[in-house]
Coordinates of C-alpha atoms and ligand atoms in Angstrom, one line a residue:
Chain A
M1 CA -0.2 0.1 -0.1
S2 CA 2.5 2.4 0.9
E3 CA 4.7 1.7 -1.8
N4 CA 1.9 2.7 -4.3
L5 CA 1.8 5.7 -2.5
L6 CA 5.1 6.4 -2.9
K7 CA 4.6 6.4 -6.6
V8 CA 2.1 8.9 -6.3
Q9 CA 3.8 11.4 -3.8
P10 CA 7.1 10.4 -3.2
I11 CA 8.9 11.7 -0.3
R12 CA 12.7 11.5 0.2
N13 CA 13.0 11.5 3.4
G14 CA 10.6 11.6 6.8
T15 CA 7.5 9.8 7.8
V16 CA 4.2 8.6 6.3
I17 CA 1.3 7.9 9.0
D18 CA -0.5 5.6 7.5
H19 CA -4.1 4.0 8.2
I20 CA -5.5 6.7 10.2
K21 CA -8.9 6.5 11.3
P22 CA -10.5 8.6 8.7
G23 CA -11.6 12.2 9.8
R24 CA -8.6 11.8 12.3
G25 CA -5.6 13.4 10.6
R26 CA -6.8 16.7 11.2
K27 CA -6.3 16.4 14.7
I28 CA -3.4 14.6 14.8
L29 CA -1.4 17.6 12.8
E30 CA -2.8 19.6 15.3
V31 CA -2.1 17.8 18.5
L32 CA 1.3 16.8 17.2
G33 CA 2.2 20.8 16.1
L34 CA 3.2 19.3 12.4
S35 CA 1.7 22.1 10.9
G36 CA 4.2 24.5 12.8
S37 CA 7.0 22.7 12.8
G38 CA 8.7 24.1 8.9
T39 CA 8.5 21.1 6.9
T40 CA 6.2 19.9 4.1
I41 CA 3.5 18.3 5.6
S42 CA 0.6 16.5 3.7
L43 CA -2.8 15.3 4.5
L44 CA -4.6 12.9 2.6
M45 CA -8.0 12.5 3.7
N46 CA -10.8 9.6 3.2
V47 CA -8.4 8.1 1.0
P48 CA -9.9 4.5 -0.2
S49 CA -8.2 1.8 1.6
K50 CA -8.4 -2.3 1.4
K51 CA -8.3 -2.9 5.2
R52 CA -11.0 0.0 5.9
D53 CA -13.2 1.6 3.8
R54 CA -11.5 4.7 4.3
K55 CA -8.3 6.1 6.0
D56 CA -6.3 9.3 6.3
I57 CA -2.7 9.4 5.5
I58 CA -0.3 12.2 6.6
K59 CA 3.0 12.6 4.9
V60 CA 5.6 14.5 6.8
E61 CA 9.1 15.5 5.4
D62 CA 12.3 15.3 6.8
R63 CA 11.4 14.5 10.0
E64 CA 11.0 11.3 12.3
L65 CA 8.0 11.1 15.0
S66 CA 9.5 11.2 19.2
E67 CA 8.4 8.4 21.2
N68 CA 6.2 11.0 22.9
E69 CA 4.5 11.6 19.8
T70 CA 4.1 8.2 18.8
E71 CA 2.2 7.6 21.8
K72 CA -0.1 10.7 21.1
L73 CA -0.8 9.1 17.9
A74 CA -1.3 5.3 19.3
L75 CA -4.1 7.4 21.7
L76 CA -5.5 9.2 19.0
S77 CA -5.5 6.3 16.1
P78 CA -4.8 3.2 17.8
N79 CA -4.6 1.1 14.1
A80 CA -2.2 3.7 12.6
R81 CA 0.9 2.7 11.1
V82 CA 4.0 4.6 10.8
N83 CA 6.5 4.0 8.2
I84 CA 9.9 5.4 8.4
I85 CA 11.5 6.8 5.1
R86 CA 14.8 7.3 3.9
N87 CA 16.3 8.1 0.4
Y88 CA 12.6 7.4 -1.1
A89 CA 12.2 3.7 0.0
V90 CA 10.5 2.4 3.6
A91 CA 13.5 2.0 6.0
E92 CA 11.2 0.9 8.7
K93 CA 7.6 0.3 9.3
K94 CA 6.5 0.4 12.9
K95 CA 3.1 -0.9 14.3
I96 CA 2.2 1.6 17.3
E97 CA 1.1 0.7 20.5
I98 CA -0.7 2.1 23.7
P99 CA 1.6 1.5 26.3
K100 CA 0.0 0.2 29.3
V101 CA 1.0 3.2 31.2
I102 CA 0.5 6.6 29.3
S103 CA 2.8 8.9 31.3
G104 CA 3.3 12.9 30.5
T105 CA 1.5 13.2 27.4
V106 CA -2.4 13.5 28.8
H107 CA -4.0 16.0 31.1
C108 CA -6.3 14.8 34.0
P109 CA -9.5 17.0 33.3
N110 CA -10.2 16.7 37.5
D111 CA -9.0 20.0 38.6
N112 CA -8.4 18.9 42.3
C113 CA -6.5 15.9 41.1
I114 CA -3.0 16.3 42.6
S115 CA -1.1 15.9 39.1
N116 CA -2.6 19.0 38.5
N117 CA -1.2 20.8 41.6
E118 CA 1.7 19.5 42.4
R119 CA 4.8 21.5 40.9
G120 CA 7.0 19.2 38.7
S121 CA 4.7 16.2 38.8
S122 CA 3.7 13.9 36.0
T123 CA 1.0 12.5 34.5
H124 CA 0.1 8.7 34.5
F125 CA -3.0 6.9 33.3
K126 CA -3.4 3.1 32.9
L127 CA -4.9 1.8 29.8
L128 CA -8.5 0.0 30.8
E129 CA -9.6 -0.8 27.1
H130 CA -7.5 -0.8 23.9
E131 CA -10.5 -0.7 20.9
S132 CA -12.8 1.7 22.1
L133 CA -10.2 3.8 24.1
R134 CA -10.4 4.2 28.0
I135 CA -7.7 5.6 30.5
Q136 CA -7.7 6.1 34.1
C137 CA -5.7 8.7 36.3
I138 CA -3.7 6.7 38.8
Y139 CA -4.1 9.4 41.0
C140 CA -7.5 10.8 41.3
G141 CA -8.7 7.4 39.4
R142 CA -10.6 9.8 36.6
K143 CA -11.8 7.9 34.0
I144 CA -11.6 9.3 30.3
D145 CA -12.6 8.1 26.8
E146 CA -11.6 9.0 23.4
D147 CA -13.3 12.1 23.0
N148 CA -12.2 13.7 26.2
I149 CA -8.8 13.2 25.9
E150 CA -6.6 16.7 26.3
F151 CA -3.1 16.4 25.6
I152 CA -0.2 18.4 27.2
Chain B
M1 CA 6.3 -1.3 51.2
K2 CA 2.8 -2.1 52.1
H3 CA 1.3 1.3 51.7
V4 CA -2.6 2.0 52.3
V5 CA -3.9 4.8 49.9
S6 CA -7.0 3.1 48.6
I7 CA -9.4 0.3 50.1
E8 CA -8.8 -1.7 46.8
D9 CA -5.3 -2.4 48.0
L10 CA -6.9 -4.7 50.5
D11 CA -8.1 -7.9 49.4
N12 CA -11.0 -9.5 51.7
K13 CA -8.7 -11.9 53.4
R14 CA -6.7 -8.9 54.6
I15 CA -9.5 -7.2 55.3
M16 CA -11.0 -9.9 57.3
G17 CA -7.7 -10.3 59.2
I18 CA -7.8 -6.3 60.0
L19 CA -11.4 -6.6 61.7
K20 CA -10.6 -9.8 63.5
R21 CA -7.5 -8.1 65.0
A22 CA -9.2 -4.9 65.8
K23 CA -11.8 -7.3 68.0
Q24 CA -8.7 -8.3 70.1
L25 CA -7.4 -4.7 70.7
V26 CA -10.8 -3.4 71.7
P27 CA -9.7 -3.5 75.9
V28 CA -6.3 -1.8 74.5
A29 CA -8.3 1.1 72.9
E30 CA -10.5 1.3 75.7
G31 CA -7.3 1.3 77.9
K32 CA -8.4 -1.7 80.1
K33 CA -5.5 -3.7 78.9
K34 CA -1.8 -2.5 78.1
S35 CA 0.3 -2.7 74.9
K36 CA 3.8 -2.0 73.7
A37 CA 3.7 -3.6 70.6
L38 CA 4.7 -0.3 68.8
D39 CA 7.3 0.4 71.4
G40 CA 9.7 2.9 70.0
K41 CA 8.0 3.8 67.0
I42 CA 6.7 7.0 65.6
L43 CA 3.7 8.2 63.9
A44 CA 3.8 11.1 61.7
A45 CA 0.4 12.8 61.3
C46 CA 0.9 15.2 58.1
F47 CA -2.7 17.2 58.2
F48 CA -2.7 19.8 55.1
E49 CA -6.3 20.3 55.7
P50 CA -7.6 20.1 59.4
S51 CA -9.8 16.6 60.4
T52 CA -9.7 16.5 64.2
R53 CA -11.6 13.1 64.3
T54 CA -9.3 11.6 62.0
R55 CA -6.3 12.8 63.8
L56 CA -7.1 12.0 67.2
S57 CA -8.2 8.3 66.4
F58 CA -5.2 8.1 64.8
E59 CA -3.2 9.3 67.8
S60 CA -4.9 7.6 70.2
A61 CA -4.4 4.4 68.4
M62 CA -0.6 5.0 68.2
Q63 CA -0.4 5.8 71.9
R64 CA -2.4 3.0 73.2
L65 CA 0.3 0.5 71.1
G66 CA 2.9 2.3 73.0
G67 CA 4.0 4.3 70.3
T68 CA 4.2 8.2 69.6
C69 CA 3.3 10.9 67.5
I70 CA 4.5 14.0 65.6
G71 CA 3.2 16.0 62.9
F72 CA 1.0 19.3 61.9
A73 CA -3.0 19.5 62.4
D74 CA -3.7 22.4 60.2
P75 CA -2.8 24.3 57.2
S76 CA -1.9 27.4 59.1
A77 CA 0.8 25.4 61.1
T78 CA 2.4 24.0 57.7
S79 CA 2.8 27.6 56.4
H80 CA 5.9 27.1 56.7
L81 CA 5.9 24.7 54.0
K82 CA 4.3 26.9 51.8
G83 CA 6.1 26.5 48.7
E84 CA 7.6 23.1 49.6
T85 CA 6.1 20.1 47.2
L86 CA 4.3 17.7 48.7
L87 CA 7.1 15.3 47.8
D88 CA 9.5 17.4 49.8
A89 CA 7.6 17.4 52.7
I90 CA 6.8 13.4 52.4
R91 CA 10.7 12.5 52.4
M92 CA 11.5 15.0 54.8
V93 CA 8.7 13.6 57.2
A94 CA 9.7 9.9 56.0
G95 CA 13.1 10.5 57.5
Y96 CA 11.4 11.4 60.8
S97 CA 8.9 8.5 61.4
D98 CA 8.0 5.1 60.9
V99 CA 4.5 5.6 59.4
I100 CA 2.8 8.5 57.5
V101 CA -0.7 9.6 58.0
L102 CA -1.4 11.9 55.4
R103 CA -4.9 14.2 55.1
H104 CA -4.8 16.3 52.0
P105 CA -7.1 18.3 50.2
H106 CA -6.0 16.9 46.5
E107 CA -7.0 13.8 44.8
G108 CA -4.2 11.3 44.6
S109 CA -2.2 12.8 46.9
A110 CA -1.5 9.7 49.0
K111 CA -0.7 7.7 45.9
L112 CA 1.9 10.5 44.6
A113 CA 3.4 10.5 48.5
S114 CA 3.5 6.4 48.2
E115 CA 5.7 7.0 45.1
V116 CA 8.5 8.3 47.0
S117 CA 8.0 7.7 50.6
E118 CA 10.3 5.3 52.8
V119 CA 8.1 4.4 55.2
P120 CA 4.3 3.4 55.0
V121 CA 2.0 6.3 53.8
I122 CA -2.1 5.9 55.4
N123 CA -4.4 7.7 53.1
G124 CA -6.5 9.5 56.1
G125 CA -8.5 11.3 53.3
D126 CA -7.4 12.9 50.2
G127 CA -10.1 15.6 48.6
A128 CA -13.1 13.8 47.3
G129 CA -11.0 10.8 46.8
Q130 CA -10.1 7.8 49.2
H131 CA -10.1 7.6 52.8
P132 CA -9.6 3.9 53.8
T133 CA -9.5 3.8 57.4
Q134 CA -13.0 5.3 57.6
T135 CA -14.5 2.1 55.1
L136 CA -12.6 -0.3 57.4
L137 CA -14.0 0.9 60.6
D138 CA -17.4 0.9 58.6
L139 CA -17.2 -2.5 57.7
F140 CA -15.9 -3.5 61.3
T141 CA -19.0 -1.5 62.8
I142 CA -21.2 -3.5 60.3
K143 CA -19.4 -6.8 61.0
E144 CA -20.0 -6.4 65.3
E145 CA -23.4 -4.8 65.0
I146 CA -25.0 -7.2 62.4
G147 CA -22.7 -10.1 63.2
K148 CA -21.4 -10.6 59.1
L149 CA -20.7 -8.9 56.1
E150 CA -21.7 -11.2 53.5
G151 CA -25.0 -10.7 51.5
L152 CA -26.7 -7.9 53.7
N153 CA -29.3 -5.3 52.6
V154 CA -27.7 -2.0 52.7
G155 CA -29.4 1.6 52.7
M156 CA -27.7 4.6 52.0
L157 CA -29.3 7.8 52.3
G158 CA -28.5 11.6 52.2
D159 CA -25.5 13.1 49.9
L160 CA -24.9 10.3 48.0
R161 CA -23.1 12.4 45.1
Y162 CA -20.7 14.1 46.9
G163 CA -20.2 11.4 49.8
R164 CA -17.2 9.8 49.9
T165 CA -17.6 7.4 52.3
V166 CA -20.7 6.0 51.0
H167 CA -18.6 5.8 47.7
S168 CA -15.8 3.4 48.9
L169 CA -17.9 1.6 51.1
S170 CA -20.2 0.6 48.3
Q171 CA -17.1 -0.6 46.5
A172 CA -16.1 -2.5 49.4
L173 CA -19.5 -4.2 50.7
D174 CA -20.0 -4.9 46.9
R175 CA -17.1 -7.8 47.5
F176 CA -19.0 -9.1 50.3
K177 CA -22.0 -9.2 48.0
A178 CA -24.5 -6.6 49.5
K179 CA -28.3 -5.2 48.0
F180 CA -28.1 -1.5 47.9
Y181 CA -31.0 0.8 48.2
F182 CA -29.5 4.1 47.3
I183 CA -31.8 7.0 49.1
S184 CA -31.4 10.3 47.8
P185 CA -32.8 13.7 46.0
K186 CA -32.6 13.3 42.4
S187 CA -29.7 15.9 42.7
L188 CA -27.9 14.0 45.2
R189 CA -27.6 10.7 43.3
M190 CA -24.7 8.1 43.4
P191 CA -22.5 8.6 40.6
T192 CA -22.4 6.4 37.8
H193 CA -18.8 6.1 38.1
V194 CA -19.6 3.9 41.3
T195 CA -23.0 2.5 40.2
D196 CA -21.1 1.3 37.1
E197 CA -18.9 -0.8 39.2
L198 CA -21.3 -2.9 41.0
Q199 CA -21.5 -6.3 40.5
N200 CA -24.6 -6.7 43.0
D201 CA -28.1 -5.7 42.7
W202 CA -28.9 -1.6 43.4
S203 CA -31.7 0.7 42.9
T204 CA -32.3 4.2 43.9
H205 CA -35.3 5.9 45.6
E206 CA -36.5 9.0 46.9
T207 CA -37.9 8.0 49.9
L208 CA -36.6 5.9 53.1
D209 CA -40.3 4.5 53.7
E210 CA -40.1 2.2 50.4
V211 CA -37.4 0.2 51.8
L212 CA -37.0 0.5 55.0
G213 CA -38.2 -2.5 56.2
K214 CA -36.2 -4.3 53.9
L215 CA -32.5 -2.9 55.4
D216 CA -29.9 -4.5 57.6
V217 CA -28.0 -1.5 57.7
L218 CA -28.7 2.2 57.0
Y219 CA -25.8 4.4 56.3
V220 CA -26.9 8.3 56.9
T221 CA -25.1 10.9 55.3
R222 CA -25.3 14.7 56.0
I223 CA -26.6 16.9 53.3
Q224 CA -25.0 20.2 53.1
K225 CA -26.6 23.1 52.3
E226 CA -23.6 24.6 50.3
R227 CA -25.0 22.0 47.7
F228 CA -27.9 24.2 47.2
P229 CA -28.1 27.6 45.8
D230 CA -31.2 28.1 47.1
I231 CA -31.9 27.7 50.8
E232 CA -35.5 27.4 50.5
D233 CA -34.5 24.0 48.4
Y234 CA -32.1 23.1 50.8
K235 CA -34.7 23.0 53.9
K236 CA -37.3 21.1 52.0
V237 CA -34.8 18.5 51.1
A238 CA -33.0 18.3 54.3
G239 CA -36.6 18.3 56.0
A240 CA -37.7 15.4 54.0
Y241 CA -34.7 13.2 54.7
R242 CA -34.6 13.5 58.8
I243 CA -34.6 10.3 60.8
N244 CA -36.3 9.8 63.7
A245 CA -37.5 7.4 66.3
E246 CA -41.0 7.4 64.9
I247 CA -40.0 6.8 61.7
L248 CA -38.0 3.9 62.5
Q249 CA -41.0 1.6 63.6
K250 CA -41.2 0.4 60.4
A251 CA -37.4 -0.9 60.7
K252 CA -36.6 -4.7 61.4
S253 CA -35.6 -4.6 65.2
K254 CA -31.8 -5.4 64.3
M255 CA -31.6 -2.7 61.7
R256 CA -28.4 -0.6 62.6
I257 CA -28.1 3.3 61.6
L258 CA -24.8 4.0 60.9
H259 CA -23.4 7.9 60.6
P260 CA -19.6 9.2 59.7
L261 CA -20.7 11.9 62.6
P262 CA -20.5 14.7 63.2
R263 CA -24.3 14.7 62.6
V264 CA -25.9 18.3 62.3
D265 CA -29.8 17.3 62.4
E266 CA -30.2 14.5 59.9
I267 CA -31.0 12.2 62.9
S268 CA -33.0 13.2 65.4
T269 CA -31.4 12.8 68.8
D270 CA -34.5 10.8 70.1
V271 CA -32.9 7.7 67.6
D272 CA -29.7 7.8 70.0
E273 CA -31.7 5.9 72.6
T274 CA -33.3 3.4 70.2
K275 CA -31.3 -0.4 69.6
H276 CA -30.8 1.2 66.1
A277 CA -28.2 3.7 66.9
A278 CA -24.8 2.5 66.0
Y279 CA -23.0 5.9 65.1
F280 CA -21.3 6.5 68.7
R281 CA -19.7 3.3 68.9
Q282 CA -19.0 3.4 64.8
A283 CA -16.7 6.4 65.9
F284 CA -15.1 4.6 68.7
N285 CA -14.3 1.8 66.7
G286 CA -11.8 4.3 64.5
V287 CA -9.6 3.6 67.1
P288 CA -8.9 -0.1 67.0
V289 CA -9.4 -0.7 63.7
R290 CA -6.7 1.9 62.9
M291 CA -4.9 0.1 65.8
A292 CA -5.0 -3.1 63.7
L293 CA -4.0 -1.6 60.8
L294 CA -0.8 0.1 62.2
E295 CA 0.2 -3.2 64.3
Q296 CA 0.1 -4.8 61.0
L297 CA 2.3 -2.2 59.0
M298 CA 4.6 -1.9 61.8
G299 CA 4.6 -4.4 64.7
K300 CA 6.6 -7.5 65.1
K301 CA 6.1 -10.4 62.8
K302 CA 4.9 -13.2 65.1
Ligands
LIG1 ZN1 -6.1 12.6 38.2

């Protein structure tokens, strides 16, 4: 699939995020702050896909995703694939996974939670459900689902 | 390290062990027997918000077992800690003590403290979050008053929305196959994050009358004025949920009323003289239950 796309719009070096849940591409650009990064970005929306009906694709030139960005991506679209492109070829294919404990990427919506009140503290969420995403703050116990996730 | 942050940290076996030991420790809690089980041990009470009842009951428990207490009791005493993070304060206090009891206005504080403390941390209440020793003493009271914990019909009445004691107690009693009757005004119903987790039957009611005759235990909480923007609304609601001796004539003779105290007027004083009133014994039970827990955390292994 990705080889095919490379023929259409090849990038020399960078990252192709494939199999993004349709309609999620824009949100991913926003959360990862990619549009402000100065590199060339292309967002393809509602691309026909064999696996699912439709998908979004993001191509980022001259940049690879950090671990933190990959974690956020996993939370936004658990089935996405990350392809690292070097010299027009797919150098690495990464299946992204939501970690069992999500640390430092998501904000706890409970204002009275210690993670929002202790200077220098980090947030930690336990992964409860993978498919319909559901995570829980290990401090205050607040549970949040996909639609209510706020990233740091 | 055996921290006690949430009632979920304790499995049923450990809970039953604590309750059994608490019963044996009652004469020590009453001062009729002496114990030196925690001789030389120091409890640090770190109270970032005041809670006289919890603090005194921990201090009494510690001293009855031959230990001593240090700490601070209210926010004004901690002004020198201003600007210091909770974690820095905990690291310092852990160096001075063998166990820390933490009371803090923010949810999750005890969990965070347990990540850095070199001595066991007991959660003495964190915001609207957990207060496991309150739950333990509630369970102990029910067991002593009714004779068992399994399969009881439990009514909870009053402010079920904000009352954290009823949240934790429902969680715990659910593990002992309780059937729940949640009685409250519509605006103060048990939150779904609690009811969603319950494995056993529960139902909501707006009046006590419809379920009173079935109950083995009635747990009453105070409806607070602050929850109502309109004082007239408050008066109406509070009045409708007030209990007196006459209302209780429909109750089973063995039914017992618990209340975390202090009460205002949600339980009329004429109930105190009835066989149903268990709330003063419940308040005393905080001491032997906390003794049993402290002994388990710090006592010599036999
Ligand atoms: Zn939280």
